[in-house]
GROMACS .gro file of C-alpha atoms in nm:
model
  224
    1UNK     CA    1   1.052  -0.302  -2.120
    2UNK     CA    2   0.654  -0.409  -2.197
    3UNK     CA    3   0.740  -0.773  -2.197
    4UNK     CA    4   0.863  -0.757  -1.804
    5UNK     CA    5   0.502  -0.873  -1.772
    6UNK     CA    6   0.546  -1.218  -1.878
    7UNK     CA    7   0.871  -1.188  -1.626
    8UNK     CA    8   0.586  -1.144  -1.360
    9UNK     CA    9   0.379  -1.416  -1.467
   10UNK     CA   10   0.709  -1.644  -1.461
   11UNK     CA   11   0.770  -1.530  -1.140
   12UNK     CA   12   0.451  -1.601  -1.013
   13UNK     CA   13   0.449  -1.921  -1.127
   14UNK     CA   14   0.741  -2.030  -0.911
   15UNK     CA   15   0.602  -1.831  -0.598
   16UNK     CA   16   0.310  -2.052  -0.630
   17UNK     CA   17   0.508  -2.371  -0.640
   18UNK     CA   18   0.705  -2.209  -0.340
   19UNK     CA   19   0.397  -2.159  -0.106
   20UNK     CA   20   0.184  -2.484  -0.194
   21UNK     CA   21   0.553  -2.654  -0.123
   22UNK     CA   22   0.587  -2.447   0.189
   23UNK     CA   23   0.243  -2.493   0.306
   24UNK     CA   24   0.286  -2.841   0.299
   25UNK     CA   25   0.599  -2.895   0.473
   26UNK     CA   26   0.441  -2.702   0.734
   27UNK     CA   27   0.157  -2.963   0.819
   28UNK     CA   28   0.404  -3.293   0.786
   29UNK     CA   29   0.680  -3.082   1.018
   30UNK     CA   30   0.499  -2.842   1.231
   31UNK     CA   31   0.736  -2.676   1.470
   32UNK     CA   32   0.831  -2.329   1.556
   33UNK     CA   33   1.145  -2.334   1.372
   34UNK     CA   34   1.008  -2.363   1.043
   35UNK     CA   35   1.183  -2.444   0.746
   36UNK     CA   36   1.526  -2.568   0.951
   37UNK     CA   37   1.340  -2.792   1.097
   38UNK     CA   38   1.213  -2.964   0.816
   39UNK     CA   39   1.604  -2.933   0.621
   40UNK     CA   40   1.701  -3.098   1.002
   41UNK     CA   41   1.471  -3.373   0.957
   42UNK     CA   42   1.596  -3.443   0.569
   43UNK     CA   43   1.962  -3.382   0.584
   44UNK     CA   44   2.100  -3.324   0.941
   45UNK     CA   45   2.162  -3.119   1.227
   46UNK     CA   46   2.496  -2.942   1.046
   47UNK     CA   47   2.305  -2.859   0.710
   48UNK     CA   48   2.029  -2.738   0.962
   49UNK     CA   49   2.243  -2.491   1.171
   50UNK     CA   50   2.397  -2.396   0.797
   51UNK     CA   51   2.008  -2.312   0.685
   52UNK     CA   52   1.963  -2.110   1.034
   53UNK     CA   53   2.285  -1.913   0.961
   54UNK     CA   54   2.117  -1.838   0.599
   55UNK     CA   55   1.827  -1.696   0.769
   56UNK     CA   56   1.965  -1.478   1.032
   57UNK     CA   57   2.209  -1.321   0.746
   58UNK     CA   58   1.867  -1.284   0.548
   59UNK     CA   59   1.673  -1.118   0.801
   60UNK     CA   60   2.001  -0.868   0.899
   61UNK     CA   61   1.910  -0.725   0.529
   62UNK     CA   62   1.558  -0.756   0.418
   63UNK     CA   63   1.441  -0.571   0.724
   64UNK     CA   64   1.692  -0.304   0.694
   65UNK     CA   65   1.638  -0.235   0.369
   66UNK     CA   66   1.229  -0.218   0.386
   67UNK     CA   67   1.304   0.011   0.654
   68UNK     CA   68   1.537   0.181   0.502
   69UNK     CA   69   1.264   0.256   0.227
   70UNK     CA   70   1.044   0.344   0.468
   71UNK     CA   71   1.195   0.587   0.671
   72UNK     CA   72   1.342   0.754   0.326
   73UNK     CA   73   1.022   0.807   0.259
   74UNK     CA   74   0.874   0.914   0.607
   75UNK     CA   75   1.129   1.216   0.629
   76UNK     CA   76   0.952   1.329   0.258
   77UNK     CA   77   0.618   1.338   0.429
   78UNK     CA   78   0.706   1.502   0.721
   79UNK     CA   79   0.938   1.790   0.544
   80UNK     CA   80   1.166   1.818   0.804
   81UNK     CA   81   1.548   1.752   0.829
   82UNK     CA   82   1.631   1.771   1.221
   83UNK     CA   83   1.583   1.395   1.237
   84UNK     CA   84   1.810   1.206   0.972
   85UNK     CA   85   1.632   0.925   0.785
   86UNK     CA   86   1.837   0.648   0.912
   87UNK     CA   87   1.725   0.736   1.245
   88UNK     CA   88   1.350   0.755   1.129
   89UNK     CA   89   1.473   0.380   1.002
   90UNK     CA   90   1.582   0.271   1.294
   91UNK     CA   91   1.306   0.416   1.498
   92UNK     CA   92   1.067   0.177   1.241
   93UNK     CA   93   1.251  -0.122   1.312
   94UNK     CA   94   1.263  -0.071   1.637
   95UNK     CA   95   0.861  -0.076   1.617
   96UNK     CA   96   0.860  -0.364   1.411
   97UNK     CA   97   1.030  -0.603   1.638
   98UNK     CA   98   0.810  -0.485   1.898
   99UNK     CA   99   0.508  -0.581   1.706
  100UNK     CA  100   0.679  -0.932   1.594
  101UNK     CA  101   0.702  -1.016   2.001
  102UNK     CA  102   0.346  -0.957   2.014
  103UNK     CA  103   0.126  -1.312   1.971
  104UNK     CA  104   0.032  -1.455   1.623
  105UNK     CA  105  -0.302  -1.326   1.653
  106UNK     CA  106  -0.134  -1.002   1.723
  107UNK     CA  107   0.065  -0.996   1.491
  108UNK     CA  108  -0.233  -1.136   1.220
  109UNK     CA  109  -0.430  -0.874   1.293
  110UNK     CA  110  -0.142  -0.549   1.208
  111UNK     CA  111  -0.020  -0.767   0.897
  112UNK     CA  112  -0.358  -0.756   0.775
  113UNK     CA  113  -0.448  -0.417   0.788
  114UNK     CA  114  -0.121  -0.284   0.686
  115UNK     CA  115  -0.126  -0.541   0.409
  116UNK     CA  116  -0.503  -0.444   0.335
  117UNK     CA  117  -0.451  -0.099   0.315
  118UNK     CA  118  -0.149  -0.116   0.063
  119UNK     CA  119  -0.382  -0.387  -0.134
  120UNK     CA  120  -0.657  -0.129  -0.197
  121UNK     CA  121  -0.415   0.171  -0.259
  122UNK     CA  122  -0.204  -0.028  -0.519
  123UNK     CA  123  -0.516  -0.181  -0.664
  124UNK     CA  124  -0.736   0.101  -0.706
  125UNK     CA  125  -0.460   0.334  -0.820
  126UNK     CA  126  -0.338   0.081  -1.078
  127UNK     CA  127  -0.722   0.100  -1.169
  128UNK     CA  128  -0.767   0.439  -1.168
  129UNK     CA  129  -0.469   0.497  -1.420
  130UNK     CA  130  -0.560   0.219  -1.686
  131UNK     CA  131  -0.883   0.402  -1.747
  132UNK     CA  132  -0.780   0.783  -1.678
  133UNK     CA  133  -0.410   0.748  -1.794
  134UNK     CA  134  -0.369   0.801  -2.173
  135UNK     CA  135  -0.119   0.480  -2.205
  136UNK     CA  136  -0.044   0.211  -2.423
  137UNK     CA  137   0.060  -0.154  -2.414
  138UNK     CA  138   0.278  -0.251  -2.701
  139UNK     CA  139   0.513  -0.566  -2.776
  140UNK     CA  140   0.670  -0.440  -3.106
  141UNK     CA  141   0.991  -0.351  -2.938
  142UNK     CA  142   1.279  -0.640  -2.986
  143UNK     CA  143   1.354  -0.822  -2.646
  144UNK     CA  144   1.661  -1.003  -2.618
  145UNK     CA  145   1.743  -1.337  -2.344
  146UNK     CA  146   1.952  -1.130  -2.151
  147UNK     CA  147   1.712  -0.813  -2.112
  148UNK     CA  148   1.448  -1.077  -2.026
  149UNK     CA  149   1.674  -1.263  -1.777
  150UNK     CA  150   1.805  -0.941  -1.597
  151UNK     CA  151   1.419  -0.905  -1.522
  152UNK     CA  152   1.379  -1.234  -1.378
  153UNK     CA  153   1.667  -1.183  -1.149
  154UNK     CA  154   1.542  -0.817  -1.061
  155UNK     CA  155   1.186  -1.031  -0.975
  156UNK     CA  156   1.360  -1.281  -0.775
  157UNK     CA  157   1.215  -1.133  -0.477
  158UNK     CA  158   0.908  -1.192  -0.542
  159UNK     CA  159   1.007  -1.577  -0.457
  160UNK     CA  160   1.069  -1.450  -0.056
  161UNK     CA  161   0.875  -1.477   0.230
  162UNK     CA  162   0.673  -1.822   0.201
  163UNK     CA  163   0.908  -1.978   0.402
  164UNK     CA  164   0.820  -1.844   0.713
  165UNK     CA  165   0.491  -2.020   0.707
  166UNK     CA  166   0.601  -2.316   0.883
  167UNK     CA  167   0.728  -2.099   1.173
  168UNK     CA  168   0.402  -2.038   1.273
  169UNK     CA  169   0.203  -2.386   1.219
  170UNK     CA  170   0.181  -2.465   1.610
  171UNK     CA  171  -0.018  -2.167   1.632
  172UNK     CA  172  -0.274  -2.168   1.398
  173UNK     CA  173  -0.589  -2.356   1.491
  174UNK     CA  174  -0.675  -2.631   1.262
  175UNK     CA  175  -0.375  -2.593   1.035
  176UNK     CA  176  -0.491  -2.854   0.832
  177UNK     CA  177  -0.733  -2.695   0.682
  178UNK     CA  178  -0.645  -2.315   0.761
  179UNK     CA  179  -0.262  -2.332   0.617
  180UNK     CA  180  -0.431  -2.425   0.270
  181UNK     CA  181  -0.657  -2.173   0.262
  182UNK     CA  182  -0.444  -1.915   0.368
  183UNK     CA  183  -0.168  -2.000   0.097
  184UNK     CA  184  -0.380  -2.037  -0.185
  185UNK     CA  185  -0.637  -1.718  -0.080
  186UNK     CA  186  -0.260  -1.504  -0.002
  187UNK     CA  187  -0.063  -1.582  -0.307
  188UNK     CA  188  -0.432  -1.493  -0.500
  189UNK     CA  189  -0.430  -1.154  -0.395
  190UNK     CA  190  -0.015  -1.083  -0.420
  191UNK     CA  191  -0.091  -1.233  -0.831
  192UNK     CA  192  -0.355  -1.010  -0.860
  193UNK     CA  193  -0.209  -0.722  -0.720
  194UNK     CA  194   0.129  -0.729  -0.885
  195UNK     CA  195   0.016  -0.831  -1.231
  196UNK     CA  196  -0.227  -0.513  -1.217
  197UNK     CA  197   0.070  -0.292  -1.091
  198UNK     CA  198   0.289  -0.408  -1.341
  199UNK     CA  199   0.086  -0.359  -1.652
  200UNK     CA  200  -0.020  -0.015  -1.492
  201UNK     CA  201   0.303   0.077  -1.422
  202UNK     CA  202   0.388   0.018  -1.818
  203UNK     CA  203   0.105   0.167  -1.932
  204UNK     CA  204   0.153   0.460  -1.731
  205UNK     CA  205   0.545   0.513  -1.869
  206UNK     CA  206   0.467   0.407  -2.181
  207UNK     CA  207   0.496   0.738  -2.313
  208UNK     CA  208   0.786   0.840  -2.057
  209UNK     CA  209   1.108   0.719  -2.145
  210UNK     CA  210   1.328   0.898  -1.849
  211UNK     CA  211   1.452   0.583  -1.642
  212UNK     CA  212   1.499   0.838  -1.347
  213UNK     CA  213   1.126   0.869  -1.322
  214UNK     CA  214   1.094   0.479  -1.319
  215UNK     CA  215   0.823   0.487  -0.962
  216UNK     CA  216   0.493   0.398  -0.834
  217UNK     CA  217   0.412   0.770  -0.797
  218UNK     CA  218   0.233   0.789  -1.089
  219UNK     CA  219  -0.031   0.579  -1.012
  220UNK     CA  220  -0.096   0.729  -0.696
  221UNK     CA  221  -0.074   1.078  -0.869
  222UNK     CA  222  -0.365   0.968  -1.072
  223UNK     CA  223  -0.565   0.838  -0.825
  224UNK     CA  224  -0.504   1.138  -0.560
   0.00000   0.00000   0.00000
């Protein structure tokens, strides 16, 4: 529904709160443990160990889902069948963990390059779609509280990720100046990209009600 853009606004507002909170915690309680260290300071060792277990479980699911998606599209890109997409996903996962064993500077450079490429592609594709594709943005359709709640639930992932700020606080030069600036800059970029892509997505799909075609592909198709 076109009302999903408002769900994005709400989630990005909550995401900003999360970002500022974890940025402040990383300055108040610096350390490689990140959030669990702050939890231990506030609630004790047992709750800290529990939060650490939750983070371990999250790491076991989140990266697997992302690399699984990457493996699927890598197989489509290479147009081959002799290497299953699951093995491609495993290879990508091993490459990611190899990158993460490097210093924070190396990880930052690699992440900056990849994220910049993604940001530019999505922004340019979305803007091109808005100016060239025949679409519309209407709020005429009725929306229920249940439907809007489902949209918020689907976008809950937008809150995830800011907790890693504290894990690198000891490796950052001038953290009192760098971390707040990094939080604001990164959130601003994420908000701009998310809202632009969400608006372009609803714009390009406004005349195509085929649920099976609900992907970002038309944004890139319009550009390329």
